[in-house]
Structures are given as C-alpha cells and as structure tokens.
Amino acid sequence: MGQISFEDDCVVRELDSRYYGFLDLSNSKNAEVRNLVQQTVTNLQNYIANGQIHESKNLNDNKNAIQKYDTLNSAGEHMDNSVSQNNEDTKPLDKEVNEKTSICDEKPQDEQYVNALCKLGHLHLLLGEYSEALSAYQKYMRFRENNYWTNHAFIYGIGVAYFKLRCFKWAIKSFQELLYLSPNFTCANEVHLRLGLMLKHCGEFHIALKHLQLALLYTYPSTFSELQVKFQIAHLYEVQNKHKAAKDGYEFLLNEKHISLELKADVYRQLGWMYHCVECLGEKKEREANALSFLQKSIEADPKSGQSLYLLGRCYAGINKVHDAFLAYRNSVEKSEGNADTWCSIGVLYQQQNQPTDALQAYICAVQLDKDHKAAWTNLGILYESCGQLRDAYACYLNATKQISFQSSLFRKKQAIRMKKDTIGLSKGLSQRITFLEGQLSQAPLPSITSKRRQLCSIEEAWNLPISLEMNSRQQQTAQMLPRQITKQSPIQGPPPPYPHSQLSQSPIPAKRIKEDGASQQDLTQNNIQAQQNLINISETLNQRNFNAMPESNKISEQSVVDTFDDISNDIYKQNENIKLERLSHDALSNNEDSRQNEYIGDGIADLSTTFKIQMDSKQLMAAVKLLPIDDPPVHCTILQVNAPPPSPPDCPPQKLTRDQLLPPTPSVHLENKKNAFSPQLQEFCLKHPIAVVRGLAGALKLDLGLFSTKTLVEANPDHSVEVRTQVHQSPDENWDTSQGKRVWACISHRSHTTIAKYAQYQASSFQDSLKDESDKGFPGSQAMSDSDSKDSVSNSNIVLKRKKHKINSKMLRFGTNVDLSDEKKWKPQLTELQKLPAFARVISAANMLSHVGHVILGMNTVQLYMKVPGSRTPGHQENNNFCSININIGPGDCEWFAVPDAYWGGVHNLCEKNNISYLHGSWWPVLEDLYKENIPVYRFIQKPGDLVWVNAGCVHWVQSVGWCNNIAWNVGPLTARQYSLAIERYEWNKVQAFKSIVPMVHLSWNLARNIKVSDSKLFELIKMCLLQTLKNVLHIQEYVKSKGVEIRFNGRGKNEASHYCGQCEVEVFNVLFIKEQEKRHVVHCLSCALKLSPSLQGIVCLEEYRLSELQRVYDSFTLHRTQGLAYTQ
C-alpha cells in the first residue's frame, strides 16, 4: 500500500462529492491532486478487498457454528415436554442459537471499512468514474440502510452518479430526499439545476420550472452562470409550445452584455429554428429570412457548431435552395458532427433531385450510423417503392415500424410536447403500407432471370456494398468518437434540448431522430407521393399526413434535454478551473464548508432523539434549544418522529390475494330512517372500511336534493363560474391510446371556464342529442367523474396522448367541475339543507379537524359541486393530505366508482412511475389488469342518486359518471390517530415531492391543541410531537435570526387569516415570516429561501405571528385528557 504524507492525507480527507464540478482533475494544473486521488483510490480498494476476504472467512466460520447449533437444536426437539426441562434446557439453547444467528447476520465491517466505501465513491466521482462511484456508494448504502439519510454528502454523490449514468428516476429520488433533509446544503443550487433538467426531460414542466427558478436564487459558488439557467428556462417554455415566452427569454439573453459566445450561439440557433417552425411568429417569408439570419449568426458565434449548420441546411431545403442546403449539410459533416439526421436529410435532397442511387447511399449511411433511425428506414422504403422494388420497400417499412412501436411509447411518456393529429398517421400509415405490400407480394410471381433489371441494388446488397469514401470515412470517424458506454445505451432517451456545442458528436442520442423524422418524410411525400399513387392505387393510405412524424414546430425544441446535461455537467464546469487545489490548500474547505460538516456527519442529529422528548415542558425545551449551535441555519424541521428517514411510498402487503379477494365486495349499508343515520354504529362502520356506500341517505333524512339540481342552480346564480374539463368519452374500465391501439394509464384533460347557465345548456343539449341517437347506439357509455379536489383532475400536459376519437365512435365531452358553493349569501338554502346530515359527515363540526383550520380551504372545508354528462371522469388520486371525503350523488344519473385501500397506495404509485406518470402531478386512469397483476385489490360499485360515498383516509379512487348527474363533495377529518398520522405523513412526503400541501398541518395542529381535549393516547403523542418539533424550530430560528442582528417584529394574525406558504418553495411557514418585496408585492419566504436571497438577511423583514409566551402556554396546556373528550379512537 502506497504511503501518503500527512499533508496529502489532510487534503484527501476534505474531498467529497461537494467538490464535483469545482475540482477538475482532468486539468493538467491539477495533475498533482489527481495522482494523489488515484493513489488513495488504490489504497482504499486494497483495504476494502482485504476486509472482504476477512468477511468471507468470518461468514464461513459462522456457517459452521450455525450448523453445529442446528444439530443440537434438532436433538433438543426430542426432549421431554415437561415444563421444568423446557425452562432449564431449551431457553439457554435458544439464547445461544440466537446469539450465533445474530453474529452471522451482523455485518462484520467496522465503521472504518464502511466509511472507506463512501470515500471511495466520492473519489471515483471526482475522477469521473461514475459506474465505479455508484458501485461504491451502493455498497455503502447496504451497510447504512437505517441511517444513510444522515450523510448528506453521500446522498448528493449518489444522486450525481445516477444523473451522469442517466438513471434519472433514481437521481431525482436522491436529490429530492437531499433537499428535504437539507434545503441549505452547500450544493443545493446544483441539485435544483439538475432536478430542473431531468424533470424537463421527463415532461414535468411545472415542477421543472420551479427548480430552475430556485437555482437562480442561491448565492453559493456555482458551476453554472445565471444566464445559462435562464437559457434553460426559455427552452422549457419552448418545449411547452409557449413560444412567445420562449422568444422573450431568448431575446432577453441576447441583450445581456456578458453573454458568452457559446451561449449566444445556442440562443441564436434556438431562435432561428423557432422562426422556421412556428407559424405564429409572422409571415412565412419574414420568418424564413429571420431563421436564416439567426442561424448564420449562430454559426458566426460558434463556427464549430455542426448542429447550426445542419439546421441551416434544413431551412435552405425548406425554401428550395438545394445547392445551399447541400453546402450546409456538407459543412456540418466537416465539423465531425455528421450524424444519421444529416445523412437522412442529404438523402431527401438527392431524392428530390431525382438521384435515387445517391439518395440510397445517403440513407444507407444514416441507418448504418443509427440502425434505429425510423425516418431513414421510412424514406428508404418510399425510395424503393417508387422504383418498383416492393420486397425491399417492405423490409425497410418493417424496420421503421419496429422502431416506431418501440420508441414512440417511451417517447410519448417522457415528453410533454403535445403531438398533433398528423403524428398518429406515421405508425398507422406504415402499418397500412405493410399490409398492402404483404398482399401484393403474396400474389407476385417469384423473380426470374428474365425479370426486368432493378433500378437500385437490393437492401442486402446496398448494406454490404462499399459506399462512397467520404461517407465511409465519416462513419468510421464518428464511430471512433462514440464512447463505449454511450453506444451501448438503449434508444430511449427523450427529446433533445438545445444542442450543446462540444458534446453533440459524443452523444448522438437516438431521440434526436424525432426532430428529423417529420421533416424528411414531409419532404419526400411532397415530391414522391404522386409517383407512388400512380404506381399503386392507394391514395388514402400514403399521404403527407401518414408520413409526417412530428409537426415542424416541435423539431428543434425537442432537440435538447439529455445532451444539455453533459453541457451543464462538463463544459460549464470549465469556467471554474481556477478553483481547484487552491480551495483545498488553505484550511481545506473554507469556513463556510467547515461550518457545514455537521450537515451530514449525523452525530448531532442522532443526539436529538435523546435531547428532545414530548415529556419536556416549554422551559426545558427552551433551555435545550439554547444549547444548539446558531452558526448555521436550523436544520430541516419535520413533524414526524425525530431522526426519521425521508418519507417514501410503502410496500404493498405481502399476502397473495385470490381473484375473489382482488375484487372485494364494497362495504355498504342501507338507511331506513333518521335514527339509523344518527346512530354511532354508522360512523364506526365508515371508519372501519377503506370506502363505504351509505344508500338511501337522502330519503332517510328527507334531504331536498332538488336544491342542487341544474335547474335550481341556474335560477339561483346563472353567472357563477364553472371550471370545465374537456375529456375523451370512453367506457369506465378502459383508457385507450388510439395511436397504439392499447390501454394506457395517461388520462388527458384540458381546462377551460364557463358559467352555470352555459354549462346547463350543454348538459341539456347533450341529453337531447343522446335521445336522437339512442335508437342507433344505445345509451351512451358510462364514464365517470365525481367530485374531488381540483388538483386531481388537472390535465397532465406532459402526457403526450393524441386527441383522436376512439375506434368505437368516441367523442369529446365537457365536465363541469369545482363549482364553489362556499358563499353563504349565494347558496344559503343549499348549505342549510346539509345541516340535516349526521355530525361526522357535516361540512362544519367540532369533531371535524378541518373545522379547526380557522380559514377556508376551497373544496375541503367548503362544499363543491360537479355537473356531469355521461363519461365525465375524476382521474385517480388520494384526497389532499389524505383526509376523508364525503360525496353525495344528486342524480338523476348514476356514477361508477373504483377504489384501492390505502395500504396499497405505494403499489399504485410504483405503477404510475412504471408508466412514466407523476403520481401527484399527473392525470392517470389505472388499467385494472395492471393492478390485479400487482396483487392490488379494487373495489368497484355504482353510486345511485341519494347515495353517500364515504372515502376513508388515504383511499385511492377514481370515478366516472354513468348518466347525467350532479354531485356535491367536501372533506372531513375525524379526530382519530389514523387520520392525523396519514395526514402528517402525506404532508412530509409532499415536501419531498415539492408538492404544496393545501392543508397547513402545523397551523392546524396548534389550533387543535388550543381547541380540543384528546383522550386517545396515540393521537395525543402525534400532535404533541408536532408541537414539540415546530416550537423547537421556532425557538431555534429566532435565536439564529437574532445572531444575525435582525429585529423580529410582532405582527399578529387577523381573524380568518389564511396560513402562509413560502412564495418560492411553497412549504408552510409557521409563526416566523420572512418578508421581501418582489415586483411591488410583499412575498412571504421560509428561512431557507430568505437565506438564498440574502445570506445575511439584510433587506428582509422578519415578522412574528404569535407571542412566544402564547405558544409556550398552548404547548404546556396540551395534555392527555384522562376522561372521555371529543376524541374518537380507532
């Protein structure tokens, strides 16, 4: 083992994942450090290898010991059954066996061995050896399963390794956990940027924008510039087809004085391609002129950009300047960036010029560079078919279809670009061509010697024949430049973002093909469609729509996600080369870094569980907080147990269910009179089941449901606002992707607004239309949508589903949702009628947690109404913060419900991920067979007019209306430990997912402590823990703020004042508010986001909502009530 000096050892000890991107070990200036790191890696590997040998020896010894005691144990089984003999003989034997088993189970590695694995991962990461880094990190995690979250540098390191290896699902999970655990982590700005890029790639545009904007706030050292982040934000708008916002963003960057030439080239390229593609940017001639101008400026700024030259060629080809297009393509190839797209476009030009042999060579070059290039295969098939060589055309179409079916499903799921109807025709058109050619070839005679000479050589001959020297040399040159790791990757990487300058040639991500497919096929169809129609009389199947793979407006904007990761991760880091060893040699990490060591060492965190307990009174708590360090901001505040792991979806119950158990009967009860409705047994029944139907409720309580009928609503408030969801009409147990002809999870929904009167007209007219069609079609299909919170029916713009009618006469429908009935002046008769309900089901009740929030949460502690036509859908979801919900069908039609018990929500979450849909942000309609395969049971039942559906805490459900009906719904929070526990668990998981919890659980918990007496010990402990954690956090924040010399002003709270959320990260802010004026508005921030804006908190006003004495009084007064109170147990 090589010896390292003490001074060098000190340098290496300070190195961890936080230096990634700042310390460039590939730079010759850092050769000394690189050698030192490599030597340390070798030493660590030897040390770990020796430890593994030792472990193997111990395990063999332990196995021998276990076998020995197994023999003794088997002999002991035949001992006498007398009590005395068992007590004296078998217990010691059990103890010895347990001891030996625990020795075998215990990991023999000591702390030094385990920490060596983590250090090895850090060093491999700094050397750019990502696979080796990931391997070391994963081994470390196996030994630290119970407390890995205390090591924040490890979580960051493994997240970066996943990111570089393009395991985006796991990288996102790691980075989200890190921000949850430590919002002020040293490299939090790097984390936000990478999350923004990956989520943009996955089509989660809203949350991607949030992370990119947060990345701009930090004042920490950064490997990227502010302008580069703004460029990514502009591109994010572009891929969402928000072209005006994208154009404004790009033009803003061009006006910046300090923009680099490389970034300027990227901006000009994006603008140029937008002008070429986007019709709303002006007249065609003006747009083409602007496009050429911008692309030429891009080339001037970065003459080495083959991508800009390629796009310039596309623009020239679009205006029929063939010679200029050829020159641009050739120049693009000259820049060593010749890829399959370029050769495909060259083939298009040759074919347009009636040079089929040259076109064949270009297409062959394209498919040899990228065997999965569907545009090249399709165009090659068109070329062969136009020359009458049907067998070769058939082979090419088959190759193209295979790639479309394989790639489009993944591409659709990962991208949020809304494809137009033309896109559907590509796969369908090719399928029709293949079917037609199969029929032709089956009837065609076998070729003979006297057959007419072929115009082109066959596909097999063309593949094997030497092509032009220029093309061949380019292929070899490109192949040599491809790293092995990248060439092995599957062709599943999504849309490209703006092409980076130096990384393009190294990473020809197959998804780049998408941008070419539409154009190349469109070019061909414009010039060759007539020839094919003359050859084969099928004008309906081979047309421009069939082979237009993607609208031009999406081509370049989809050209940019994965490659820009390399741009951000590699090229941008070059600007920080001056940081290097200089940052290490003077007191190792800087004071700022030293002060953050305890962020991830974990020793201090582990002590919290012994320091802070719910048995402490407020004075003891205050004294303990004063012992906490105030050099750093207070660590993450969780209202779960101290030192708990980051929340994550649970595993499903392991019990294997039978087919009958997968289709359980729905718990239901029929009420005959008012006495039944108000019996405590009804509430107990509802709380006992995941979901329950209370039938005959309206009749038993003599509810006047007519008050909620469309006619009464129109008479009362005709101009009242209604949110409208436009959806595809489908049968309730199906959700089809019409382009693929298969069932999917993604559920489309488009938002608009109207009034009650206008929607009533639509509702009535759709009923009249159905009467006219009833004799032909039968009653329209049952499709559902019920009530539920607005977020759950929001369309997921990142799910690329075609808006096309289903094969069995599907149509679009409009669903009127989220009609707010909270105004007592407007809806007094309706709200008064609901007072007839039993207390546990009322909107407002002392036994309802949500009645203690103290302010309105629309749709939760107020009533919302839903106006439906057949087929209206509420996609799958759990209620906000897992609160229970009440839903009453007004009629006259029925609704069909589907529900999964809350114990299985983790399984549903995993299926959403498998289908590339966000569980929280997405819009999804489960495929029932997928659930059954995963051993997930599903309740299914019909809700008739007058029926009440009780959705218990955490139950996953989705609903579709069978007929024309209205529904009313709201949420309730029974005072049970289970309800509160599920609510705070979801509250914390929402933080991990950067999803806003609309129920302010901290504010609610303090109000519960003020207002109620709790006799349920479990519920008391949960609420008391929340009070403890938040009061500790308030005290710690106040101490920290005072240490900064910032005055805390008392502000108080107004009556019915809403709870506060951070204007940046959207977490709840309790008691201590940080206010900063932004765009003439005073915005509330949490401490973490306030420190991003101003590390010294200068220029930020700090306000206090409650006197500290009041919080202490509430905390001390909240005790377990020994007699029966308002609490209900479960």
Tab-separated table of N, CA and C in Angstrom, residues 204-263:
chain	number	residue	atom	x	y	z
A	204	GLU	N	-42.194	16.881	-16.723
A	204	GLU	CA	-42.826	17.504	-15.557
A	204	GLU	C	-42.480	18.990	-15.580
A	205	PHE	N	-43.129	19.731	-16.478
A	205	PHE	CA	-42.694	21.092	-16.769
A	205	PHE	C	-42.904	22.055	-15.609
A	206	HIS	N	-44.045	21.941	-14.945
A	206	HIS	CA	-44.348	22.884	-13.870
A	206	HIS	C	-43.311	22.789	-12.762
A	207	ILE	N	-43.025	21.583	-12.325
A	207	ILE	CA	-42.075	21.403	-11.234
A	207	ILE	C	-40.651	21.654	-11.707
A	208	ALA	N	-40.360	21.378	-12.988
A	208	ALA	CA	-39.031	21.678	-13.535
A	208	ALA	C	-38.763	23.181	-13.493
A	209	LEU	N	-39.770	23.967	-13.864
A	209	LEU	CA	-39.626	25.416	-13.821
A	209	LEU	C	-39.372	25.895	-12.400
A	210	LYS	N	-40.059	25.300	-11.463
A	210	LYS	CA	-39.897	25.668	-10.059
A	210	LYS	C	-38.446	25.459	-9.613
A	211	HIS	N	-37.860	24.313	-9.972
A	211	HIS	CA	-36.483	24.034	-9.561
A	211	HIS	C	-35.480	24.944	-10.278
A	212	LEU	N	-35.704	25.214	-11.548
A	212	LEU	CA	-34.790	26.097	-12.267
A	212	LEU	C	-34.833	27.510	-11.683
A	213	GLN	N	-36.017	27.961	-11.318
A	213	GLN	CA	-36.117	29.294	-10.707
A	213	GLN	C	-35.462	29.321	-9.337
A	214	LEU	N	-35.584	28.233	-8.567
A	214	LEU	CA	-34.916	28.171	-7.267
A	214	LEU	C	-33.401	28.149	-7.426
A	215	ALA	N	-32.918	27.535	-8.507
A	215	ALA	CA	-31.468	27.501	-8.739
A	215	ALA	C	-30.902	28.909	-8.928
A	216	LEU	N	-31.740	29.818	-9.385
A	216	LEU	CA	-31.282	31.197	-9.605
A	216	LEU	C	-31.139	31.981	-8.309
A	217	LEU	N	-31.756	31.521	-7.236
A	217	LEU	CA	-31.800	32.313	-6.008
A	217	LEU	C	-30.516	32.237	-5.193
A	218	TYR	N	-29.792	31.140	-5.325
A	218	TYR	CA	-28.673	30.897	-4.420
A	218	TYR	C	-27.501	31.824	-4.690
A	219	THR	N	-26.780	32.120	-3.606
A	219	THR	CA	-25.539	32.886	-3.714
A	219	THR	C	-24.330	31.980	-3.505
A	220	TYR	N	-24.552	30.675	-3.397
A	220	TYR	CA	-23.436	29.741	-3.225
A	220	TYR	C	-22.567	29.731	-4.488
A	221	PRO	N	-21.307	29.295	-4.372
A	221	PRO	CA	-20.494	29.083	-5.580
A	221	PRO	C	-21.206	28.120	-6.513
A	222	SER	N	-21.071	28.346	-7.788
A	222	SER	CA	-21.867	27.591	-8.751
A	222	SER	C	-21.033	27.200	-9.954
A	223	THR	N	-21.371	26.072	-10.542
A	223	THR	CA	-20.694	25.627	-11.758
A	223	THR	C	-21.412	26.107	-13.015
A	224	PHE	N	-22.429	26.920	-12.849
A	224	PHE	CA	-23.166	27.430	-13.995
A	224	PHE	C	-23.481	28.899	-13.754
A	225	SER	N	-23.704	29.601	-14.828
A	225	SER	CA	-23.994	31.023	-14.704
A	225	SER	C	-25.500	31.258	-14.667
A	226	GLU	N	-25.869	32.429	-14.225
A	226	GLU	CA	-27.285	32.792	-14.186
A	226	GLU	C	-27.893	32.780	-15.578
A	227	LEU	N	-27.120	33.211	-16.572
A	227	LEU	CA	-27.641	33.257	-17.939
A	227	LEU	C	-27.886	31.851	-18.482
A	228	GLN	N	-27.047	30.906	-18.097
A	228	GLN	CA	-27.251	29.536	-18.568
A	228	GLN	C	-28.533	28.931	-17.994
A	229	VAL	N	-28.852	29.268	-16.760
A	229	VAL	CA	-30.114	28.783	-16.181
A	229	VAL	C	-31.296	29.446	-16.878
A	230	LYS	N	-31.188	30.737	-17.154
A	230	LYS	CA	-32.276	31.437	-17.850
A	230	LYS	C	-32.466	30.887	-19.260
A	231	PHE	N	-31.378	30.446	-19.876
A	231	PHE	CA	-31.486	29.804	-21.179
A	231	PHE	C	-32.301	28.507	-21.068
A	232	GLN	N	-32.053	27.732	-20.009
A	232	GLN	CA	-32.819	26.506	-19.807
A	232	GLN	C	-34.291	26.807	-19.546
A	233	ILE	N	-34.567	27.880	-18.835
A	233	ILE	CA	-35.958	28.264	-18.572
A	233	ILE	C	-36.651	28.650	-19.875
A	234	ALA	N	-35.937	29.414	-20.721
A	234	ALA	CA	-36.516	29.792	-22.017
A	234	ALA	C	-36.784	28.546	-22.857
A	235	HIS	N	-35.853	27.613	-22.821
A	235	HIS	CA	-36.072	26.389	-23.588
A	235	HIS	C	-37.230	25.565	-23.019
A	236	LEU	N	-37.396	25.612	-21.708
A	236	LEU	CA	-38.531	24.936	-21.080
A	236	LEU	C	-39.844	25.482	-21.635
A	237	TYR	N	-39.924	26.797	-21.790
A	237	TYR	CA	-41.124	27.380	-22.393
A	237	TYR	C	-41.281	26.903	-23.846
A	238	GLU	N	-40.158	26.784	-24.540
A	238	GLU	CA	-40.227	26.382	-25.944
A	238	GLU	C	-40.794	24.975	-26.096
A	239	VAL	N	-40.341	24.036	-25.266
A	239	VAL	CA	-40.828	22.670	-25.415
A	239	VAL	C	-42.283	22.540	-24.982
A	240	GLN	N	-42.791	23.536	-24.259
A	240	GLN	CA	-44.219	23.544	-23.906
A	240	GLN	C	-45.055	24.250	-24.960
A	241	ASN	N	-44.397	24.656	-26.039
A	241	ASN	CA	-45.067	25.418	-27.099
A	241	ASN	C	-45.538	26.785	-26.622
A	242	LYS	N	-44.919	27.310	-25.573
A	242	LYS	CA	-45.168	28.686	-25.138
A	242	LYS	C	-44.155	29.572	-25.850
A	243	HIS	N	-44.399	29.756	-27.137
A	243	HIS	CA	-43.376	30.336	-27.996
A	243	HIS	C	-43.095	31.805	-27.698
A	244	LYS	N	-44.109	32.535	-27.299
A	244	LYS	CA	-43.879	33.951	-27.003
A	244	LYS	C	-42.974	34.105	-25.781
A	245	ALA	N	-43.267	33.329	-24.738
A	245	ALA	CA	-42.426	33.388	-23.540
A	245	ALA	C	-41.011	32.935	-23.854
A	246	ALA	N	-40.876	31.897	-24.684
A	246	ALA	CA	-39.543	31.413	-25.057
A	246	ALA	C	-38.795	32.469	-25.856
A	247	LYS	N	-39.483	33.075	-26.814
A	247	LYS	CA	-38.853	34.110	-27.649
A	247	LYS	C	-38.401	35.283	-26.786
A	248	ASP	N	-39.252	35.713	-25.842
A	248	ASP	CA	-38.873	36.814	-24.951
A	248	ASP	C	-37.651	36.439	-24.109
A	249	GLY	N	-37.620	35.185	-23.644
A	249	GLY	CA	-36.489	34.737	-22.844
A	249	GLY	C	-35.198	34.721	-23.631
A	250	TYR	N	-35.258	34.226	-24.852
A	250	TYR	CA	-34.059	34.193	-25.694
A	250	TYR	C	-33.573	35.605	-26.031
A	251	GLU	N	-34.525	36.473	-26.372
A	251	GLU	CA	-34.134	37.850	-26.735
A	251	GLU	C	-33.562	38.597	-25.534
A	252	PHE	N	-34.076	38.301	-24.339
A	252	PHE	CA	-33.512	38.903	-23.134
A	252	PHE	C	-32.043	38.518	-22.984
A	253	LEU	N	-31.739	37.249	-23.258
A	253	LEU	CA	-30.357	36.787	-23.134
A	253	LEU	C	-29.447	37.476	-24.137
A	254	LEU	N	-29.946	37.699	-25.340
A	254	LEU	CA	-29.110	38.346	-26.359
A	254	LEU	C	-28.782	39.785	-25.999
A	255	ASN	N	-29.615	40.406	-25.179
A	255	ASN	CA	-29.371	41.795	-24.773
A	255	ASN	C	-28.412	41.905	-23.599
A	256	GLU	N	-28.039	40.764	-23.025
A	256	GLU	CA	-27.110	40.781	-21.903
A	256	GLU	C	-25.690	41.034	-22.402
A	257	LYS	N	-24.981	41.905	-21.697
A	257	LYS	CA	-23.631	42.280	-22.133
A	257	LYS	C	-22.622	41.153	-21.931
A	258	HIS	N	-22.823	40.351	-20.900
A	258	HIS	CA	-21.794	39.387	-20.523
A	258	HIS	C	-22.091	37.978	-21.027
A	259	ILE	N	-22.945	37.855	-22.027
A	259	ILE	CA	-23.261	36.539	-22.555
A	259	ILE	C	-22.053	35.987	-23.301
A	260	SER	N	-21.750	34.704	-23.092
A	260	SER	CA	-20.606	34.080	-23.760
A	260	SER	C	-20.953	33.786	-25.213
A	261	LEU	N	-19.915	33.614	-26.030
A	261	LEU	CA	-20.141	33.320	-27.444
A	261	LEU	C	-20.849	31.981	-27.617
A	262	GLU	N	-20.486	31.002	-26.803
A	262	GLU	CA	-21.118	29.689	-26.918
A	262	GLU	C	-22.598	29.764	-26.599
A	263	LEU	N	-22.949	30.476	-25.528
A	263	LEU	CA	-24.361	30.602	-25.166
A	263	LEU	C	-25.097	31.437	-26.216
